[in-house]
Short mmCIF file of C-alpha atoms and ligand atoms in Angstrom, two decimals:
data_model
loop_
_atom_site.label_atom_id
_atom_site.label_comp_id
_atom_site.label_asym_id
_atom_site.label_seq_id
_atom_site.Cartn_x
_atom_site.Cartn_y
_atom_site.Cartn_z
CA MET A 1 -5.58 -2.04 -26.78
CA SER A 2 -2.08 -3.33 -26.05
CA LEU A 3 -1.49 -5.67 -23.13
CA SER A 4 0.77 -3.11 -21.47
CA SER A 5 -1.98 -0.47 -21.37
CA CYS A 6 -4.79 -2.54 -19.85
CA ALA A 7 -4.73 -2.79 -16.05
CA PRO A 8 -6.84 -5.99 -15.69
CA LEU A 9 -4.71 -7.81 -18.28
CA VAL A 10 -1.43 -6.72 -16.71
CA PHE A 11 -2.77 -7.75 -13.31
CA PHE A 12 -3.95 -11.12 -14.62
CA ARG A 13 -0.57 -11.84 -16.21
CA SER A 14 1.25 -11.07 -12.94
CA LEU A 15 -1.28 -13.15 -11.02
CA VAL A 16 -0.67 -16.16 -13.27
CA ASP A 17 3.11 -15.74 -12.97
CA ASN A 18 3.11 -15.29 -9.21
CA PRO A 19 -0.24 -15.94 -7.50
CA GLY A 20 0.96 -16.05 -3.88
CA LYS A 21 2.96 -12.86 -4.17
CA VAL A 22 0.29 -10.81 -5.96
CA GLY A 23 -2.15 -11.90 -3.27
CA ALA A 24 -5.41 -10.78 -4.86
CA LEU A 25 -7.84 -12.03 -7.48
CA ALA A 26 -8.54 -8.60 -8.95
CA PRO A 27 -7.30 -5.01 -8.71
CA SER A 28 -8.67 -2.98 -5.78
CA SER A 29 -12.14 -1.60 -6.54
CA PRO A 30 -12.85 2.15 -6.81
CA LYS A 31 -14.67 2.03 -3.43
CA LEU A 32 -11.74 0.38 -1.67
CA SER A 33 -9.27 2.72 -3.38
CA GLU A 34 -11.28 5.79 -2.35
CA LEU A 35 -11.48 4.69 1.29
CA MET A 36 -7.72 4.10 1.39
CA ALA A 37 -7.00 7.45 -0.31
CA ALA A 38 -9.41 9.35 1.96
CA THR A 39 -6.95 8.84 4.84
CA VAL A 40 -4.43 11.15 3.15
CA GLU A 41 -4.44 14.94 3.40
CA PRO A 42 -3.22 16.31 0.08
CA ASN A 43 -0.41 18.53 1.27
CA ASP A 44 3.33 18.50 0.75
CA ILE A 45 4.12 15.62 3.08
CA PRO A 46 5.32 12.60 1.08
CA VAL A 47 3.22 9.45 0.93
CA LEU A 48 4.55 5.94 0.36
CA GLU A 49 2.42 3.34 -1.39
CA ILE A 50 3.54 -0.27 -1.11
CA GLY A 51 2.40 -3.01 -3.48
CA ALA A 52 0.58 -0.65 -5.84
CA GLY A 53 -0.20 -3.39 -8.38
CA THR A 54 -2.12 -1.85 -11.26
CA GLY A 55 -2.46 1.50 -9.51
CA SER A 56 -6.13 1.68 -8.50
CA ILE A 57 -5.17 3.29 -5.19
CA THR A 58 -2.41 5.35 -6.84
CA ARG A 59 -5.05 6.87 -9.09
CA ALA A 60 -7.33 7.60 -6.12
CA LEU A 61 -4.44 9.28 -4.26
CA LEU A 62 -3.71 11.54 -7.23
CA ARG A 63 -7.41 12.33 -7.64
CA ARG A 64 -7.41 13.42 -4.03
CA GLY A 65 -4.90 16.10 -4.93
CA LEU A 66 -1.60 14.56 -3.95
CA ARG A 67 1.20 15.87 -6.16
CA PRO A 68 2.72 13.00 -8.21
CA GLU A 69 6.29 13.86 -7.18
CA ARG A 70 5.31 13.53 -3.51
CA LEU A 71 4.03 9.99 -4.04
CA PHE A 72 6.60 7.18 -3.76
CA VAL A 73 5.56 3.74 -4.90
CA ILE A 74 7.29 0.44 -4.20
CA GLU A 75 6.16 -2.53 -6.27
CA ARG A 76 8.14 -5.78 -6.44
CA ASP A 77 6.72 -7.10 -9.74
CA PRO A 78 8.76 -5.67 -12.66
CA THR A 79 5.83 -5.82 -15.12
CA LEU A 80 3.53 -3.97 -12.73
CA ALA A 81 6.24 -1.46 -11.79
CA ALA A 82 6.84 -0.65 -15.49
CA PHE A 83 3.08 -0.35 -16.01
CA LEU A 84 2.77 2.07 -13.07
CA GLU A 85 5.67 4.19 -14.31
CA GLN A 86 4.09 4.50 -17.72
CA LYS A 87 0.62 5.15 -16.40
CA PHE A 88 1.47 7.74 -13.73
CA PRO A 89 4.12 10.13 -15.04
CA GLY A 90 5.87 11.98 -12.23
CA VAL A 91 5.09 9.38 -9.55
CA GLN A 92 8.28 7.99 -8.03
CA VAL A 93 7.96 4.27 -8.82
CA ARG A 94 10.62 1.84 -7.62
CA CYS A 95 10.65 -1.85 -8.48
CA ALA A 96 11.73 -3.19 -5.12
CA GLU A 97 10.86 -5.11 -1.95
CA ALA A 98 8.89 -3.45 0.84
CA VAL A 99 11.53 -4.45 3.39
CA ASN A 100 13.94 -2.02 1.67
CA ALA A 101 11.59 0.95 2.00
CA THR A 102 13.76 3.03 4.36
CA ARG A 103 16.85 2.61 2.20
CA ILE A 104 14.90 3.54 -0.94
CA LEU A 105 13.46 6.69 0.64
CA SER A 106 16.87 7.72 2.04
CA ALA A 107 18.39 7.40 -1.44
CA GLU A 108 15.77 9.93 -2.57
CA SER A 109 16.60 12.22 0.39
CA VAL A 110 13.14 11.63 1.82
CA GLY A 111 13.20 11.38 5.59
CA ARG A 112 10.02 10.03 7.06
CA VAL A 113 6.57 9.89 5.49
CA GLN A 114 3.25 10.76 7.07
CA THR A 115 1.33 7.88 5.53
CA VAL A 116 2.11 4.44 4.19
CA ILE A 117 -0.67 2.98 2.06
CA SER A 118 -0.18 -0.76 1.85
CA SER A 119 -1.76 -3.41 -0.37
CA LEU A 120 0.79 -6.01 0.73
CA PRO A 121 -0.77 -9.47 0.91
CA LEU A 122 0.23 -9.88 4.56
CA ARG A 123 -1.94 -12.95 5.09
CA ASN A 124 0.10 -14.84 2.50
CA LEU A 125 3.33 -14.28 4.43
CA SER A 126 4.80 -16.37 7.23
CA PRO A 127 4.53 -14.71 10.67
CA ILE A 128 8.23 -13.82 10.54
CA GLU A 129 8.00 -12.29 7.07
CA ARG A 130 4.83 -10.44 8.05
CA MET A 131 6.58 -8.87 11.05
CA ARG A 132 9.61 -7.98 8.92
CA ASN A 133 7.48 -6.23 6.32
CA VAL A 134 5.30 -4.40 8.83
CA ARG A 135 8.36 -3.25 10.80
CA ALA A 136 9.91 -1.98 7.56
CA MET A 137 6.77 0.00 6.71
CA VAL A 138 6.38 1.44 10.22
CA GLY A 139 10.09 2.32 10.16
CA THR A 140 9.46 4.83 7.37
CA LEU A 141 6.79 6.72 9.32
CA SER A 142 7.15 10.04 11.08
CA LYS A 143 6.36 10.03 14.82
CA GLU A 144 2.68 10.69 14.24
CA GLY A 145 2.48 8.86 10.95
CA GLN A 146 -0.08 6.24 9.97
CA LEU A 147 0.05 2.91 8.18
CA ILE A 148 -3.11 2.13 6.21
CA GLN A 149 -3.55 -1.52 5.33
CA PHE A 150 -6.43 -3.41 3.78
CA THR A 151 -7.16 -7.05 4.33
CA TYR A 152 -9.54 -9.68 3.01
CA GLY A 153 -9.53 -11.33 6.43
CA SER A 154 -12.13 -10.77 9.15
CA GLY A 155 -9.64 -9.80 11.87
CA CYS A 156 -6.84 -7.33 12.34
CA PRO A 157 -4.08 -8.12 9.79
CA ILE A 158 -1.19 -7.03 12.02
CA PRO A 159 -0.19 -8.15 15.54
CA SER A 160 -0.46 -4.53 16.60
CA ARG A 161 0.16 -4.90 20.36
CA LYS A 162 3.32 -6.86 19.79
CA LEU A 163 4.57 -4.03 17.59
CA GLY A 164 3.46 -1.21 19.91
CA LEU A 165 0.80 -0.02 17.49
CA LYS A 166 -2.73 1.17 17.94
CA ALA A 167 -5.16 -0.45 15.49
CA GLU A 168 -8.36 1.13 14.24
CA LEU A 169 -10.85 -0.39 11.80
CA LEU A 170 -11.80 2.38 9.34
CA GLY A 171 -14.44 0.47 7.44
CA ARG A 172 -15.45 -2.50 5.37
CA VAL A 173 -15.89 -2.40 1.62
CA TRP A 174 -18.36 -4.90 0.25
CA LEU A 175 -18.00 -3.58 -3.30
CA ASN A 176 -14.63 -5.25 -3.76
CA PHE A 177 -13.62 -8.72 -4.85
CA PRO A 178 -13.25 -10.19 -2.33
CA PRO A 179 -14.77 -7.76 0.23
CA ALA A 180 -12.09 -5.99 2.23
CA ALA A 181 -11.55 -4.14 5.49
CA VAL A 182 -9.37 -1.05 5.87
CA TRP A 183 -7.27 -0.58 9.02
CA ARG A 184 -5.22 2.31 10.36
CA PHE A 185 -2.15 1.73 12.56
CA THR A 186 -0.42 4.45 14.56
CA ARG A 187 2.25 4.26 17.24
CA ALA A 188 0.54 3.41 20.52
CA SER A 189 2.72 5.96 22.35
CA GLN A 190 1.09 8.67 20.19
CA ALA A 191 -2.43 7.51 20.93
CA HIS A 192 -4.62 9.72 23.12
CA PRO A 193 -7.01 7.98 25.51
C1 SAM B 222 -3.23 -7.04 -3.59
S1 SAM B 222 -2.14 -6.73 -4.91
C2 SAM B 222 -2.27 -5.05 -5.33
C3 SAM B 222 -3.60 -4.43 -5.35
C4 SAM B 222 -3.55 -3.02 -5.92
N1 SAM B 222 -4.14 -2.09 -4.97
C5 SAM B 222 -4.27 -2.97 -7.25
O1 SAM B 222 -5.35 -2.41 -7.33
O2 SAM B 222 -3.77 -3.52 -8.23
C6 SAM B 222 -0.59 -6.71 -3.98
C7 SAM B 222 0.60 -6.14 -4.71
O3 SAM B 222 1.71 -6.14 -3.82
C8 SAM B 222 2.88 -6.50 -4.53
N2 SAM B 222 3.83 -7.05 -3.55
C9 SAM B 222 3.73 -8.23 -2.90
N3 SAM B 222 4.74 -8.38 -2.05
C10 SAM B 222 5.52 -7.26 -2.14
C11 SAM B 222 6.69 -6.82 -1.49
N4 SAM B 222 7.28 -7.58 -0.58
N5 SAM B 222 7.22 -5.61 -1.81
C12 SAM B 222 6.59 -4.83 -2.75
N6 SAM B 222 5.46 -5.20 -3.40
C13 SAM B 222 4.92 -6.39 -3.11
C14 SAM B 222 2.39 -7.52 -5.56
O4 SAM B 222 3.26 -7.62 -6.65
C15 SAM B 222 1.03 -6.92 -5.94
O5 SAM B 222 1.13 -6.05 -7.02
#
């Protein structure tokens, strides 16, 4: 098996090169990936995945019935982006920074997306960088869109009130290394009491 075809090896190489920016010790588990993907309705509305890494969640999204050409992926690590492109033909993979998400989608004539699925290691970012990245992700959402984010932390990973967002804990996944929690964020103005 070549290095470029084995997800754990590709992940490990990126982790060694850039530990803080990869932000995980292992790819997302099938359980975590399924919980993230379960938030998406497989219809024609485009979905944006940020920080797809080795594509565990990408695979779960496609298994859920999402058409590859309606899935846009932004991954900053060139090795991982090339791996994703090779592994998921038809998926729109861009090697880029999350903060440029709106510009990248506009270049593809995609307006807003219904769902952003994020594996960004938010806890590794400074508060300013965290806000910048979250604002960029929320900026790509349609009015009633949702941002799905997992975290290894015990609390909410995003200062939701400050950003006018409603936060909802969807579940905890113990079968992941380390265990993770999945959160959904929607615009507070869209929330019903
Ligand atoms: C927690 S890991 C990915 C986990 C992924 N679900 C998997 O199973 O491999 C986070 C990923 O986000 C990427 N990343 C980190 N910061 C980023 C940024 N600012 N823009 C885009 N991708 C980023 C890293 O390169 C890494 O692949």
